[in-house]
mmCIF file of C-alpha atoms in Angstrom:
data_model
loop_
_atom_site.group_PDB
_atom_site.id
_atom_site.type_symbol
_atom_site.label_atom_id
_atom_site.label_comp_id
_atom_site.label_asym_id
_atom_site.label_seq_id
_atom_site.Cartn_x
_atom_site.Cartn_y
_atom_site.Cartn_z
ATOM 1 C CA MET A 12 0.000 0.000 0.000
ATOM 2 C CA GLU A 13 1.323 3.482 -0.822
ATOM 3 C CA ASN A 14 1.762 5.941 2.039
ATOM 4 C CA ASN A 15 0.495 9.467 1.378
ATOM 5 C CA GLY A 16 2.802 11.033 3.983
ATOM 6 C CA VAL A 17 6.496 11.713 3.797
ATOM 7 C CA ILE A 18 8.600 9.525 6.084
ATOM 8 C CA GLY A 19 11.290 11.390 7.985
ATOM 9 C CA GLU A 20 14.884 10.484 7.149
ATOM 10 C CA SER A 21 15.859 9.707 10.726
ATOM 11 C CA ALA A 22 12.832 7.549 11.453
ATOM 12 C CA PRO A 23 13.238 3.717 10.985
ATOM 13 C CA MET A 24 10.854 1.769 8.830
ATOM 14 C CA ALA A 25 8.127 0.218 10.953
ATOM 15 C CA GLU A 26 6.861 -3.287 10.427
ATOM 16 C CA PHE A 27 3.130 -3.755 9.945
ATOM 17 C CA ASP A 28 1.276 -6.142 12.157
ATOM 18 C CA LYS A 29 0.052 -9.051 10.034
ATOM 19 C CA SER A 30 -2.642 -10.042 12.534
ATOM 20 C CA PRO A 31 -6.251 -9.093 11.712
ATOM 21 C CA PRO A 32 -7.652 -6.062 13.483
ATOM 22 C CA SER A 33 -9.273 -6.603 16.856
ATOM 23 C CA LEU A 34 -12.986 -6.060 17.264
ATOM 24 C CA ASN A 35 -12.416 -4.670 20.791
ATOM 25 C CA GLY A 36 -10.584 -1.643 19.476
ATOM 26 C CA GLY A 37 -7.100 -2.931 20.506
ATOM 27 C CA GLY A 38 -3.839 -1.921 18.949
ATOM 28 C CA ALA A 39 -2.103 1.384 18.735
ATOM 29 C CA GLY A 40 -4.924 3.141 16.878
ATOM 30 C CA GLY A 41 -7.630 2.136 19.374
ATOM 31 C CA GLY A 42 -9.928 0.766 16.569
ATOM 32 C CA ASP A 43 -11.214 4.302 15.801
ATOM 33 C CA SER A 44 -12.498 4.316 12.244
ATOM 34 C CA SER A 45 -12.228 8.104 12.085
ATOM 35 C CA PHE A 46 -8.468 7.793 12.495
ATOM 36 C CA ALA A 47 -8.079 5.054 9.826
ATOM 37 C CA GLY A 48 -10.015 6.978 7.187
ATOM 38 C CA GLY A 49 -13.642 5.869 7.583
ATOM 39 C CA GLY A 50 -15.612 2.650 7.147
ATOM 40 C CA GLU A 51 -14.222 1.835 3.662
ATOM 41 C CA ASP A 52 -10.757 0.805 4.919
ATOM 42 C CA GLN A 53 -11.734 -1.734 7.588
ATOM 43 C CA ASP A 54 -9.313 -4.374 6.129
ATOM 44 C CA LEU A 55 -6.284 -2.148 6.349
ATOM 45 C CA PRO A 56 -3.724 -2.821 9.073
ATOM 46 C CA PRO A 57 -3.457 -0.474 12.060
ATOM 47 C CA PRO A 58 -1.314 2.655 11.727
ATOM 48 C CA PRO A 59 2.390 2.524 12.618
ATOM 49 C CA PRO A 60 3.516 3.040 16.212
ATOM 50 C CA SER A 61 3.970 6.497 17.656
ATOM 51 C CA SER A 62 7.730 6.222 17.203
ATOM 52 C CA VAL A 63 7.298 6.881 13.460
ATOM 53 C CA ALA A 64 7.331 10.636 12.677
ATOM 54 C CA LEU A 65 5.191 11.611 9.717
ATOM 55 C CA HIS A 66 5.805 15.073 8.285
ATOM 56 C CA VAL A 67 3.471 16.693 5.781
ATOM 57 C CA PRO A 68 4.958 19.961 4.529
ATOM 58 C CA ASN A 69 2.768 23.069 4.317
ATOM 59 C CA GLU A 70 -0.222 21.305 5.796
ATOM 60 C CA THR A 71 -1.845 21.598 9.139
ATOM 61 C CA PRO A 72 -3.248 18.327 10.374
ATOM 62 C CA PRO A 73 -6.954 18.529 11.177
ATOM 63 C CA GLN A 74 -8.096 18.507 14.745
ATOM 64 C CA VAL A 75 -9.505 15.026 15.183
ATOM 65 C CA PRO A 76 -11.576 14.341 18.295
ATOM 66 C CA ILE A 77 -10.003 11.488 20.245
ATOM 67 C CA PRO A 78 -12.189 9.910 22.909
ATOM 68 C CA GLY A 79 -10.662 10.052 26.349
ATOM 69 C CA SER A 80 -8.123 12.754 25.417
ATOM 70 C CA PRO A 81 -7.717 15.447 28.097
ATOM 71 C CA THR A 82 -6.880 18.134 25.530
ATOM 72 C CA ASN A 83 -9.835 17.779 23.219
ATOM 73 C CA THR A 84 -10.417 21.265 21.733
ATOM 74 C CA ALA A 85 -12.795 20.152 18.993
ATOM 75 C CA ILE A 86 -15.677 19.715 21.418
ATOM 76 C CA PRO A 87 -17.306 23.086 22.229
ATOM 77 C CA PRO A 88 -17.731 24.000 25.898
ATOM 78 C CA PRO A 89 -21.130 23.275 27.375
ATOM 79 C CA ALA A 90 -23.563 26.157 27.441
ATOM 80 C CA ALA A 91 -24.348 27.738 30.759
ATOM 81 C CA ALA A 92 -27.415 26.300 32.390
ATOM 82 C CA ALA A 93 -30.351 28.601 32.175
ATOM 83 C CA SER A 94 -31.871 29.490 35.465
ATOM 84 C CA GLY A 95 -35.320 30.806 36.051
ATOM 85 C CA ASN A 96 -33.971 33.347 38.582
ATOM 86 C CA ALA A 97 -31.136 34.608 36.352
ATOM 87 C CA THR A 98 -31.116 38.339 35.612
ATOM 88 C CA THR A 99 -30.121 39.672 32.241
ATOM 89 C CA THR A 100 -27.534 42.454 32.510
ATOM 90 C CA VAL A 101 -27.880 45.341 30.111
ATOM 91 C CA ALA A 102 -25.153 48.004 30.060
ATOM 92 C CA VAL A 103 -25.661 51.179 28.062
ATOM 93 C CA THR A 104 -23.509 54.310 28.096
ATOM 94 C CA THR A 105 -25.279 57.604 27.687
ATOM 95 C CA SER A 106 -23.968 60.636 25.858
ATOM 96 C CA SER A 107 -22.960 62.242 29.146
ATOM 97 C CA GLY A 108 -20.751 59.315 30.050
ATOM 98 C CA ALA A 109 -23.129 57.681 32.516
ATOM 99 C CA VAL A 110 -23.378 53.921 32.552
ATOM 100 C CA LEU A 111 -26.799 52.356 32.406
ATOM 101 C CA ALA A 112 -26.554 49.056 34.218
ATOM 102 C CA ALA A 113 -29.007 46.391 35.254
ATOM 103 C CA GLY A 114 -29.371 44.669 38.550
ATOM 104 C CA SER A 115 -31.825 46.855 40.406
ATOM 105 C CA PRO A 116 -35.585 46.479 40.498
ATOM 106 C CA LYS A 117 -36.003 50.266 40.309
ATOM 107 C CA LYS A 118 -34.838 52.898 37.891
ATOM 108 C CA HIS A 119 -33.343 55.950 39.499
ATOM 109 C CA ARG A 120 -30.457 58.345 39.259
ATOM 110 C CA HIS A 121 -27.841 58.909 41.921
ATOM 111 C CA TYR A 122 -24.629 60.800 42.255
ATOM 112 C CA GLU A 123 -21.150 59.509 41.494
ATOM 113 C CA GLU A 124 -19.620 56.917 43.727
ATOM 114 C CA GLU A 125 -17.265 58.192 46.401
ATOM 115 C CA HIS A 126 -14.267 56.225 45.155
ATOM 116 C CA GLU A 127 -14.240 58.250 41.937
ATOM 117 C CA TRP A 128 -12.804 61.283 43.799
ATOM 118 C CA ALA A 129 -9.391 61.652 45.348
ATOM 119 C CA CYS A 130 -8.790 63.070 48.833
ATOM 120 C CA THR A 131 -7.898 66.485 47.439
ATOM 121 C CA ASN A 132 -11.190 66.656 45.532
ATOM 122 C CA TRP A 133 -13.171 65.849 48.656
ATOM 123 C CA PHE A 134 -11.185 68.415 50.678
ATOM 124 C CA GLU A 135 -11.866 71.127 48.112
ATOM 125 C CA TYR A 136 -15.525 70.160 47.885
ATOM 126 C CA MET A 137 -16.101 70.128 51.654
ATOM 127 C CA LEU A 138 -14.198 73.395 52.125
ATOM 128 C CA VAL A 139 -16.190 75.439 49.615
ATOM 129 C CA VAL A 140 -19.561 73.903 50.527
ATOM 130 C CA VAL A 141 -19.094 74.539 54.258
ATOM 131 C CA LEU A 142 -17.792 78.034 53.549
ATOM 132 C CA ALA A 143 -20.768 78.849 51.327
ATOM 133 C CA SER A 144 -23.225 77.581 53.940
ATOM 134 C CA LEU A 145 -21.578 79.664 56.668
ATOM 135 C CA LEU A 146 -21.655 82.766 54.478
ATOM 136 C CA LEU A 147 -25.360 82.351 53.661
ATOM 137 C CA LEU A 148 -26.259 81.883 57.312
ATOM 138 C CA GLY A 149 -23.842 84.617 58.367
ATOM 139 C CA ALA A 150 -25.478 87.148 56.056
ATOM 140 C CA LEU A 151 -28.906 86.449 57.541
ATOM 141 C CA THR A 152 -27.485 86.654 61.076
ATOM 142 C CA LEU A 153 -25.739 89.973 60.439
ATOM 143 C CA VAL A 154 -28.824 91.632 58.934
ATOM 144 C CA LEU A 155 -30.924 90.474 61.896
ATOM 145 C CA PHE A 156 -28.330 91.775 64.337
ATOM 146 C CA TRP A 157 -28.128 95.110 62.512
ATOM 147 C CA VAL A 158 -31.909 95.626 62.464
ATOM 148 C CA LEU A 159 -32.554 94.479 66.035
ATOM 149 C CA TYR A 160 -29.590 96.203 67.681
ATOM 150 C CA TYR A 161 -29.233 99.437 65.716
ATOM 151 C CA ARG A 162 -32.661 99.937 64.050
ATOM 152 C CA GLN A 163 -34.991 99.125 67.002
ATOM 153 C CA GLY A 164 -36.656 96.016 65.593
ATOM 154 C CA PHE A 165 -39.830 95.536 63.550
ATOM 155 C CA ALA A 166 -43.341 96.897 63.283
ATOM 156 C CA TRP A 167 -46.166 97.046 60.764
ATOM 157 C CA THR A 168 -48.228 99.943 59.387
ATOM 158 C CA GLU A 169 -48.533 101.635 62.819
ATOM 159 C CA ASN A 170 -44.851 102.586 62.584
ATOM 160 C CA PRO A 171 -43.692 102.948 58.970
ATOM 161 C CA GLN A 172 -40.087 103.602 59.994
ATOM 162 C CA LEU A 173 -39.836 100.279 61.791
ATOM 163 C CA GLN A 174 -41.906 98.585 59.124
ATOM 164 C CA PHE A 175 -39.119 99.318 56.682
ATOM 165 C CA ASN A 176 -36.816 97.060 58.727
ATOM 166 C CA LEU A 177 -38.741 94.060 57.448
ATOM 167 C CA HIS A 178 -37.529 94.828 53.947
ATOM 168 C CA PRO A 179 -33.773 94.116 54.303
ATOM 169 C CA VAL A 180 -34.327 91.098 56.529
ATOM 170 C CA LEU A 181 -36.945 89.389 54.378
ATOM 171 C CA MET A 182 -35.207 90.183 51.097
ATOM 172 C CA THR A 183 -31.929 88.789 52.430
ATOM 173 C CA ALA A 184 -33.716 85.686 53.677
ATOM 174 C CA GLY A 185 -35.596 85.104 50.423
ATOM 175 C CA PHE A 186 -33.163 86.144 47.713
ATOM 176 C CA ILE A 187 -29.901 85.214 49.461
ATOM 177 C CA SER A 188 -30.318 82.488 52.086
ATOM 178 C CA PHE A 189 -33.174 80.399 50.700
ATOM 179 C CA SER A 190 -32.230 80.901 47.055
ATOM 180 C CA GLY A 191 -28.567 80.238 47.816
ATOM 181 C CA PHE A 192 -29.301 76.961 49.553
ATOM 182 C CA SER A 193 -31.651 75.952 46.735
ATOM 183 C CA LEU A 194 -28.676 76.301 44.375
ATOM 184 C CA LEU A 195 -26.321 74.412 46.677
ATOM 185 C CA LEU A 196 -28.680 71.449 46.946
ATOM 186 C CA TYR A 197 -27.577 70.159 43.542
ATOM 187 C CA ARG A 198 -23.985 70.038 44.835
ATOM 188 C CA VAL A 199 -24.546 69.071 48.484
ATOM 189 C CA CYS A 200 -27.032 66.166 48.276
ATOM 190 C CA ARG A 201 -24.733 63.739 46.492
ATOM 191 C CA CYS A 202 -26.141 60.659 48.222
ATOM 192 C CA CYS A 203 -29.809 61.376 47.476
ATOM 193 C CA ARG A 204 -31.911 60.474 44.505
ATOM 194 C CA ARG A 205 -32.362 63.328 42.080
ATOM 195 C CA ILE A 206 -36.129 63.455 42.535
ATOM 196 C CA TYR A 207 -35.626 64.244 46.243
ATOM 197 C CA VAL A 208 -33.126 66.985 45.389
ATOM 198 C CA LYS A 209 -35.656 68.540 43.018
ATOM 199 C CA LEU A 210 -38.311 68.411 45.739
ATOM 200 C CA LEU A 211 -36.043 70.180 48.259
ATOM 201 C CA HIS A 212 -35.087 72.720 45.597
ATOM 202 C CA THR A 213 -38.757 73.515 45.061
ATOM 203 C CA ILE A 214 -39.384 73.772 48.824
ATOM 204 C CA PHE A 215 -36.616 76.356 49.275
ATOM 205 C CA HIS A 216 -38.016 78.383 46.386
ATOM 206 C CA ALA A 217 -41.474 78.146 47.951
ATOM 207 C CA LEU A 218 -40.059 79.475 51.240
ATOM 208 C CA ALA A 219 -38.472 82.399 49.428
ATOM 209 C CA ILE A 220 -41.730 83.509 47.802
ATOM 210 C CA PRO A 221 -43.550 84.842 50.939
ATOM 211 C CA CYS A 222 -40.344 86.480 52.171
ATOM 212 C CA ILE A 223 -39.968 88.428 48.922
ATOM 213 C CA VAL A 224 -43.646 89.382 48.718
ATOM 214 C CA VAL A 225 -43.912 90.617 52.321
ATOM 215 C CA GLY A 226 -40.582 92.416 52.066
ATOM 216 C CA PHE A 227 -41.728 94.235 48.930
ATOM 217 C CA LEU A 228 -45.046 95.251 50.524
ATOM 218 C CA ALA A 229 -43.216 96.456 53.625
ATOM 219 C CA VAL A 230 -41.036 98.904 51.717
ATOM 220 C CA LEU A 231 -44.019 100.203 49.710
ATOM 221 C CA ASP A 232 -46.055 100.839 52.868
ATOM 222 C CA SER A 233 -43.136 102.468 54.667
ATOM 223 C CA HIS A 234 -42.675 104.899 51.775
ATOM 224 C CA ASN A 235 -46.352 105.638 51.228
ATOM 225 C CA LEU A 236 -47.241 106.021 54.931
ATOM 226 C CA ALA A 237 -44.221 108.142 55.818
ATOM 227 C CA THR A 238 -44.574 111.827 56.653
ATOM 228 C CA PRO A 239 -43.971 113.218 54.122
ATOM 229 C CA PRO A 240 -44.317 110.276 51.700
ATOM 230 C CA ILE A 241 -41.148 108.990 50.083
ATOM 231 C CA PRO A 242 -41.150 108.513 46.301
ATOM 232 C CA ASN A 243 -40.961 104.993 44.952
ATOM 233 C CA PHE A 244 -38.814 103.462 42.217
ATOM 234 C CA TYR A 245 -36.481 106.365 41.614
ATOM 235 C CA SER A 246 -33.136 104.918 42.764
ATOM 236 C CA LEU A 247 -30.780 102.436 41.144
ATOM 237 C CA HIS A 248 -31.519 100.011 43.989
ATOM 238 C CA SER A 249 -35.249 100.009 43.245
ATOM 239 C CA TRP A 250 -34.701 99.474 39.520
ATOM 240 C CA MET A 251 -32.342 96.576 40.109
ATOM 241 C CA GLY A 252 -34.826 95.163 42.614
ATOM 242 C CA LEU A 253 -37.610 95.167 40.030
ATOM 243 C CA VAL A 254 -35.425 93.321 37.523
ATOM 244 C CA THR A 255 -34.418 90.776 40.151
ATOM 245 C CA MET A 256 -38.011 90.125 41.169
ATOM 246 C CA GLY A 257 -38.990 89.789 37.511
ATOM 247 C CA LEU A 258 -36.350 87.113 36.921
ATOM 248 C CA PHE A 259 -37.398 85.329 40.088
ATOM 249 C CA ALA A 260 -41.040 85.416 38.960
ATOM 250 C CA LEU A 261 -40.023 83.805 35.669
ATOM 251 C CA GLN A 262 -38.252 81.063 37.588
ATOM 252 C CA VAL A 263 -41.333 80.453 39.719
ATOM 253 C CA LEU A 264 -43.570 80.303 36.653
ATOM 254 C CA ARG A 265 -41.230 77.831 35.026
ATOM 255 C CA VAL A 266 -41.025 75.601 38.107
ATOM 256 C CA PHE A 267 -44.699 75.514 39.047
ATOM 257 C CA ILE A 268 -46.701 76.184 35.886
ATOM 258 C CA VAL A 269 -44.494 74.549 33.257
ATOM 259 C CA GLY A 270 -43.642 71.770 35.699
ATOM 260 C CA PHE A 271 -47.321 71.089 36.372
ATOM 261 C CA PHE A 272 -48.243 70.883 32.693
ATOM 262 C CA SER A 273 -45.148 68.795 31.997
ATOM 263 C CA PHE A 274 -46.337 66.355 34.633
ATOM 264 C CA LEU A 275 -49.724 66.079 32.943
ATOM 265 C CA ILE A 276 -48.085 65.525 29.568
ATOM 266 C CA LEU A 277 -45.759 62.916 31.040
ATOM 267 C CA LEU A 278 -48.768 60.816 31.955
ATOM 268 C CA CYS A 279 -49.421 60.218 28.240
ATOM 269 C CA CYS A 280 -46.191 60.767 26.318
ATOM 270 C CA GLU A 281 -43.071 60.726 28.429
ATOM 271 C CA GLY A 282 -40.705 59.895 25.576
ATOM 272 C CA ALA A 283 -42.023 62.647 23.313
ATOM 273 C CA THR A 284 -41.353 65.401 25.885
ATOM 274 C CA ALA A 285 -37.948 64.168 27.071
ATOM 275 C CA ALA A 286 -35.981 66.366 24.645
ATOM 276 C CA PHE A 287 -38.102 69.421 25.452
ATOM 277 C CA ARG A 288 -37.685 68.994 29.191
ATOM 278 C CA ALA A 289 -33.951 68.438 28.812
ATOM 279 C CA SER A 290 -33.620 71.654 26.790
ATOM 280 C CA LEU A 291 -35.174 73.671 29.656
ATOM 281 C CA VAL A 292 -32.612 72.539 32.236
ATOM 282 C CA PRO A 293 -29.646 74.739 31.147
ATOM 283 C CA ILE A 294 -31.987 77.719 30.693
ATOM 284 C CA HIS A 295 -33.389 77.299 34.201
ATOM 285 C CA ALA A 296 -29.902 76.877 35.686
ATOM 286 C CA SER A 297 -28.536 79.958 33.916
ATOM 287 C CA PHE A 298 -31.449 82.133 35.031
ATOM 288 C CA GLY A 299 -31.102 80.822 38.578
ATOM 289 C CA ILE A 300 -27.435 81.794 38.890
ATOM 290 C CA THR A 301 -28.091 85.156 37.199
ATOM 291 C CA THR A 302 -30.965 85.923 39.577
ATOM 292 C CA PHE A 303 -28.838 85.117 42.624
ATOM 293 C CA MET A 304 -25.923 87.289 41.477
ATOM 294 C CA LEU A 305 -28.260 90.159 40.631
ATOM 295 C CA ALA A 306 -29.923 89.809 44.049
ATOM 296 C CA VAL A 307 -26.528 90.159 45.753
ATOM 297 C CA ALA A 308 -25.772 93.301 43.709
ATOM 298 C CA THR A 309 -29.190 94.726 44.583
ATOM 299 C CA CYS A 310 -28.595 94.095 48.293
ATOM 300 C CA LEU A 311 -25.241 95.892 48.098
ATOM 301 C CA THR A 312 -26.789 98.990 46.509
ATOM 302 C CA GLY A 313 -29.617 98.937 49.054
ATOM 303 C CA LEU A 314 -27.257 98.696 52.026
ATOM 304 C CA THR A 315 -25.147 101.554 50.683
ATOM 305 C CA GLU A 316 -28.251 103.686 50.139
ATOM 306 C CA LYS A 317 -29.541 102.972 53.641
ATOM 307 C CA ALA A 318 -26.166 103.723 55.226
ATOM 308 C CA VAL A 319 -25.874 107.041 53.397
ATOM 309 C CA PHE A 320 -29.450 108.124 54.242
ATOM 310 C CA THR A 321 -29.284 107.002 57.875
ATOM 311 C CA LEU A 322 -25.734 107.803 58.967
ATOM 312 C CA LYS A 323 -25.325 110.817 56.665
ATOM 313 C CA GLY A 324 -22.029 112.571 57.439
ATOM 314 C CA ASN A 325 -21.067 110.113 60.176
ATOM 315 C CA TYR A 326 -20.641 107.331 57.606
ATOM 316 C CA SER A 327 -17.182 108.604 56.714
ATOM 317 C CA GLN A 328 -16.178 108.339 60.377
ATOM 318 C CA LEU A 329 -16.948 104.594 60.224
ATOM 319 C CA PRO A 330 -19.039 104.135 63.386
ATOM 320 C CA GLU A 331 -20.024 100.702 64.707
ATOM 321 C CA GLU A 332 -23.193 100.519 62.627
ATOM 322 C CA ALA A 333 -21.207 101.351 59.498
ATOM 323 C CA VAL A 334 -18.791 98.518 60.314
ATOM 324 C CA VAL A 335 -21.712 96.105 60.641
ATOM 325 C CA ILE A 336 -23.218 97.268 57.335
ATOM 326 C CA ASN A 337 -19.874 96.955 55.547
ATOM 327 C CA SER A 338 -19.284 93.535 57.081
ATOM 328 C CA LEU A 339 -22.710 92.410 55.868
ATOM 329 C CA SER A 340 -21.869 93.697 52.381
ATOM 330 C CA MET A 341 -18.546 91.849 52.314
ATOM 331 C CA THR A 342 -20.277 88.661 53.498
ATOM 332 C CA LEU A 343 -22.742 88.903 50.623
ATOM 333 C CA THR A 344 -19.893 89.495 48.166
ATOM 334 C CA ALA A 345 -17.953 86.483 49.441
ATOM 335 C CA ALA A 346 -21.099 84.321 49.255
ATOM 336 C CA ALA A 347 -21.596 85.313 45.613
ATOM 337 C CA ILE A 348 -17.980 84.427 44.779
ATOM 338 C CA VAL A 349 -18.004 81.038 46.536
ATOM 339 C CA ILE A 350 -21.420 79.952 45.269
ATOM 340 C CA GLY A 351 -20.527 81.040 41.747
ATOM 341 C CA TYR A 352 -17.357 78.945 41.950
ATOM 342 C CA ILE A 353 -19.292 75.917 43.214
ATOM 343 C CA MET A 354 -21.948 76.167 40.524
ATOM 344 C CA LEU A 355 -19.471 76.623 37.667
ATOM 345 C CA ARG A 356 -16.939 74.029 38.852
ATOM 346 C CA ASP A 357 -17.290 71.172 36.380
ATOM 347 C CA ASP A 358 -16.160 68.455 38.829
ATOM 348 C CA PHE A 359 -18.924 69.423 41.274
ATOM 349 C CA LYS A 360 -21.697 69.071 38.737
ATOM 350 C CA PHE A 361 -24.219 66.274 38.952
ATOM 351 C CA ARG A 362 -23.352 63.037 37.161
ATOM 352 C CA GLY A 363 -26.435 60.830 36.944
ATOM 353 C CA HIS A 364 -26.574 57.073 36.573
ATOM 354 C CA VAL A 365 -29.741 55.211 35.671
ATOM 355 C CA LEU A 366 -30.243 51.708 36.901
ATOM 356 C CA ILE A 367 -32.261 49.671 34.380
ATOM 357 C CA THR A 368 -33.591 46.188 34.781
ATOM 358 C CA ALA A 369 -34.168 43.721 31.969
ATOM 359 C CA GLN A 370 -37.889 43.393 32.684
ATOM 360 C CA GLY A 371 -38.958 46.313 30.520
ATOM 361 C CA ASP A 372 -37.540 49.474 32.110
ATOM 362 C CA ILE A 373 -35.514 50.377 29.012
#
């Protein structure tokens, strides 16, 4: 019989076994018909022993499955057993870089994990947030101390001069303290779900509304009921105050009216309004920061006007009340700088992640 392979030069010629092949699969080839070439060559003798080296140039021998071989790569690995309790994992990356992962029965957004920041980032974050909070509270404390200690407290229409004292206190509380904390909520509440942050943001705005309204009515009554009456809306402070209240009114209309109708629309077509609602977010944020900065500038002009009208020539001598007014003004200026830095710092911005299950939340 003619051998199709090329016998190596150093290999000795092997003798073929003349005995008939065993039915039990004995011999060197193990009786495997797939090794001998199929069922047509059953009368051929077994292959030569393993000591014979067969070399076929430029050919790669096929991977033949050999029963009992520990390195059998021709057999594919078994498929993983399907389990009724197995959860399908779906991972999607949004355009903002957030990872949409499965594994939670609810879909919600949360802030970045703590391990994503280094120690220096956390130190910077805690420093500016604590400083901003102290400045917002310090401004409200200083204006209360100034009014109660130097301006004899509060009253209503029975004493227009004391009624005016409600104006600086309530405007500082509404435009500065409550509005400032409503801005900081999106940087402070990193461990809360975003829906809770939005709710707290709305609550702080709702607290600012009565403060601004009562403070505005107080200054109107104090001017109109004074003897003689004081003209209204003639100073730079009053003009800036009107612009600030107008911007704040637009923010309130956007939050309550547009938000209410958006909620009704979401009941029927959430996907269709997603792009529209997302387009309003940067507009609302820009108007919010602008309103806060303009409110700080309006407070500074109002404090200067009050100091000049009240202290008159003594203002240049820098009495104790003038020091308190100037300290309040510097506190407001520092609060505007720190809060502006926090809001514009890119690393402090919200990074949302949405957890999506495989049961239809996508």
